PDB file of C-alpha atoms in Angstrom:
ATOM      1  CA  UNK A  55      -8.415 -10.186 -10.447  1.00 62.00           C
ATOM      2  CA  UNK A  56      -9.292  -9.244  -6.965  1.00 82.00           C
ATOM      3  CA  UNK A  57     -12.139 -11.588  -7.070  1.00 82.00           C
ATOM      4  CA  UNK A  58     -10.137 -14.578  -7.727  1.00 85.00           C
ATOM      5  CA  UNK A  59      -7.489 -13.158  -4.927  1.00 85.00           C
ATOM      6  CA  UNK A  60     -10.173 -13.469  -2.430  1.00 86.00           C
ATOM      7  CA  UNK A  61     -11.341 -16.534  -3.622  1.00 83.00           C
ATOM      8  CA  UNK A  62      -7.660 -17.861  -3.162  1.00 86.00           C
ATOM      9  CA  UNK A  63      -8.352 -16.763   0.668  1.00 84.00           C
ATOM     10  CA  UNK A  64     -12.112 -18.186   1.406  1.00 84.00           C
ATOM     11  CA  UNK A  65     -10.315 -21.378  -0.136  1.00 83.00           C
ATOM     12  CA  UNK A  66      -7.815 -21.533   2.867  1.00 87.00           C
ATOM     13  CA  UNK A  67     -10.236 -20.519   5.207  1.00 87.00           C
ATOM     14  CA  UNK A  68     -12.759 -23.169   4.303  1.00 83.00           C
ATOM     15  CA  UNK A  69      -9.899 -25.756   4.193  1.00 86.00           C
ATOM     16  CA  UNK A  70      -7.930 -24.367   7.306  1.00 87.00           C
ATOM     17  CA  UNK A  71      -5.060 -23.917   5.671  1.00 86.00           C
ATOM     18  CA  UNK A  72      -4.266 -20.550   6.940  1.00 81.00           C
ATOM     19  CA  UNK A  73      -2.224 -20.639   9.891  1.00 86.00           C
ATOM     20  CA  UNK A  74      -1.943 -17.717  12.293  1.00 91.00           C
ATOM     21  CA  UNK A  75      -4.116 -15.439  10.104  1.00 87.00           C
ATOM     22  CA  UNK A  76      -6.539 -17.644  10.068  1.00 88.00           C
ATOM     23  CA  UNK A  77      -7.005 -18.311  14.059  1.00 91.00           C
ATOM     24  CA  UNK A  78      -7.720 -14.355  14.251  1.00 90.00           C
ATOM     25  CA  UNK A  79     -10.084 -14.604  11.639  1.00 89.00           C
ATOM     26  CA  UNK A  80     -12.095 -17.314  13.216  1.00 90.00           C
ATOM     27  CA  UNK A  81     -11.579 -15.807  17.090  1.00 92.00           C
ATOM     28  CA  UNK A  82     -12.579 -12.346  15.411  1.00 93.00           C
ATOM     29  CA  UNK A  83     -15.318 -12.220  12.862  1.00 93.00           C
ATOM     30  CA  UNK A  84     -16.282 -16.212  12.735  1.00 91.00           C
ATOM     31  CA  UNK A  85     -16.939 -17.064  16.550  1.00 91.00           C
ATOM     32  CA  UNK A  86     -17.711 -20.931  15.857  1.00 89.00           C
ATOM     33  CA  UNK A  87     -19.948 -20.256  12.786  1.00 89.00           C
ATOM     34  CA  UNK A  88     -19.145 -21.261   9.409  1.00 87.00           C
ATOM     35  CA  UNK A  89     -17.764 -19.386   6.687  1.00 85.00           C
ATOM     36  CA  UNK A  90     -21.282 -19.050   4.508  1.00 83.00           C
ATOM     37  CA  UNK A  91     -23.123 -18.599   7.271  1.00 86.00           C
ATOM     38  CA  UNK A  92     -21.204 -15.579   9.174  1.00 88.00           C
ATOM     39  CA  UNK A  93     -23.211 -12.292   8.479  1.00 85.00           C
ATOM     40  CA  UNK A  94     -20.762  -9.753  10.338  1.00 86.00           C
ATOM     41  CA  UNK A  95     -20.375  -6.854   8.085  1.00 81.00           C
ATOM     42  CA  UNK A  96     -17.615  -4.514   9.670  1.00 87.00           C
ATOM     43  CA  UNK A  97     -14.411  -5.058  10.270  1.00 89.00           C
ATOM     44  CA  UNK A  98     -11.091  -5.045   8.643  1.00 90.00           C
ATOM     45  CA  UNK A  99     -10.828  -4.707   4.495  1.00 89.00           C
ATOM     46  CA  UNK A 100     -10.174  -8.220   4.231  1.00 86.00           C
ATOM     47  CA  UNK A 101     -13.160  -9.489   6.321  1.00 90.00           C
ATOM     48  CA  UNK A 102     -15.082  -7.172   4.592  1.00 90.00           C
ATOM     49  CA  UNK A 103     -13.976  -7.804   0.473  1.00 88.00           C
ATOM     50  CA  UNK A 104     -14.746 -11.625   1.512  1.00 87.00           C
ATOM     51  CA  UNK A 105     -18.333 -10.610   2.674  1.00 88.00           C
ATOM     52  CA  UNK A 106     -19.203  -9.340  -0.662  1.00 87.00           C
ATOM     53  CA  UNK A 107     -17.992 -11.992  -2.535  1.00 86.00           C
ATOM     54  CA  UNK A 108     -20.308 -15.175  -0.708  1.00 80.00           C
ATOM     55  CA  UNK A 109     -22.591 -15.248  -3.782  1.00 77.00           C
ATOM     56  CA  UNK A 110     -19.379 -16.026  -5.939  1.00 78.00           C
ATOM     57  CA  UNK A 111     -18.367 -18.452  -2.927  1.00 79.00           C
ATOM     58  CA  UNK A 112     -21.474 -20.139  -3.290  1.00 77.00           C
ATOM     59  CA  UNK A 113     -21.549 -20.485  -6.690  1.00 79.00           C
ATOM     60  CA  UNK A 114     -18.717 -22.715  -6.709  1.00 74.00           C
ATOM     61  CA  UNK A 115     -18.685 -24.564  -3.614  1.00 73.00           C
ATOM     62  CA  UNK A 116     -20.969 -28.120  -3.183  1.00 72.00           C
ATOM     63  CA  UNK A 117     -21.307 -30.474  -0.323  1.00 70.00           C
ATOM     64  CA  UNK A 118     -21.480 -34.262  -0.388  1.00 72.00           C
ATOM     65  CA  UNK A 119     -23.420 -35.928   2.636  1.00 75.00           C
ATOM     66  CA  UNK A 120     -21.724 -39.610   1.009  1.00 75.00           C
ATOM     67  CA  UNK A 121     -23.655 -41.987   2.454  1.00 80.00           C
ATOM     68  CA  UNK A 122     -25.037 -39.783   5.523  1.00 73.00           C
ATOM     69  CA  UNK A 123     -23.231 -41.909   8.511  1.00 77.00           C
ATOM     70  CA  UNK A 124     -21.172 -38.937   9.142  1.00 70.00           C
ATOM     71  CA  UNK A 125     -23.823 -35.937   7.877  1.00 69.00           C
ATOM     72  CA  UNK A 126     -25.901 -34.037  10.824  1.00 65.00           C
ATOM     73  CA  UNK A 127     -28.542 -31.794  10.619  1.00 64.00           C
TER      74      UNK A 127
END
């Protein structure tokens, strides 16, 4: 149950749908990087129960490049 709690969070986050929360989580522990690619480990319980669930994260989340007009690399 806690899994799919946190999951309910990262969801938010990746869709910025978090309001104040959310602009301390990115000015704290995310600094301009994205979600799956953030490797701070410390930090509050909630930072930290989100950390160990990125291989359940990335089990579920894809990415379309569409046609690639808008995709960079």
């Amino acid at each position: 149950m806690n899994v799919a709690f946190m999951l309910q969070w990262v969801w938010r986050i990746l869709w910025g749908d978090g309001g104040l929360w959310l602009q301390l989580l990115q000015a704290k522990y995310l600094r301009g990087e994205p979600l799956l690619a953030c490797s701070r480990s410390g930090g509050s319980q909630l930072w930290k129960s989100i950390q160990r669930i990125k291989e359940d994260i990335r089990l579920g989340v894809f990415f379309s490049t569409g046609n690639g007009e808008g995709t960079q690399f």
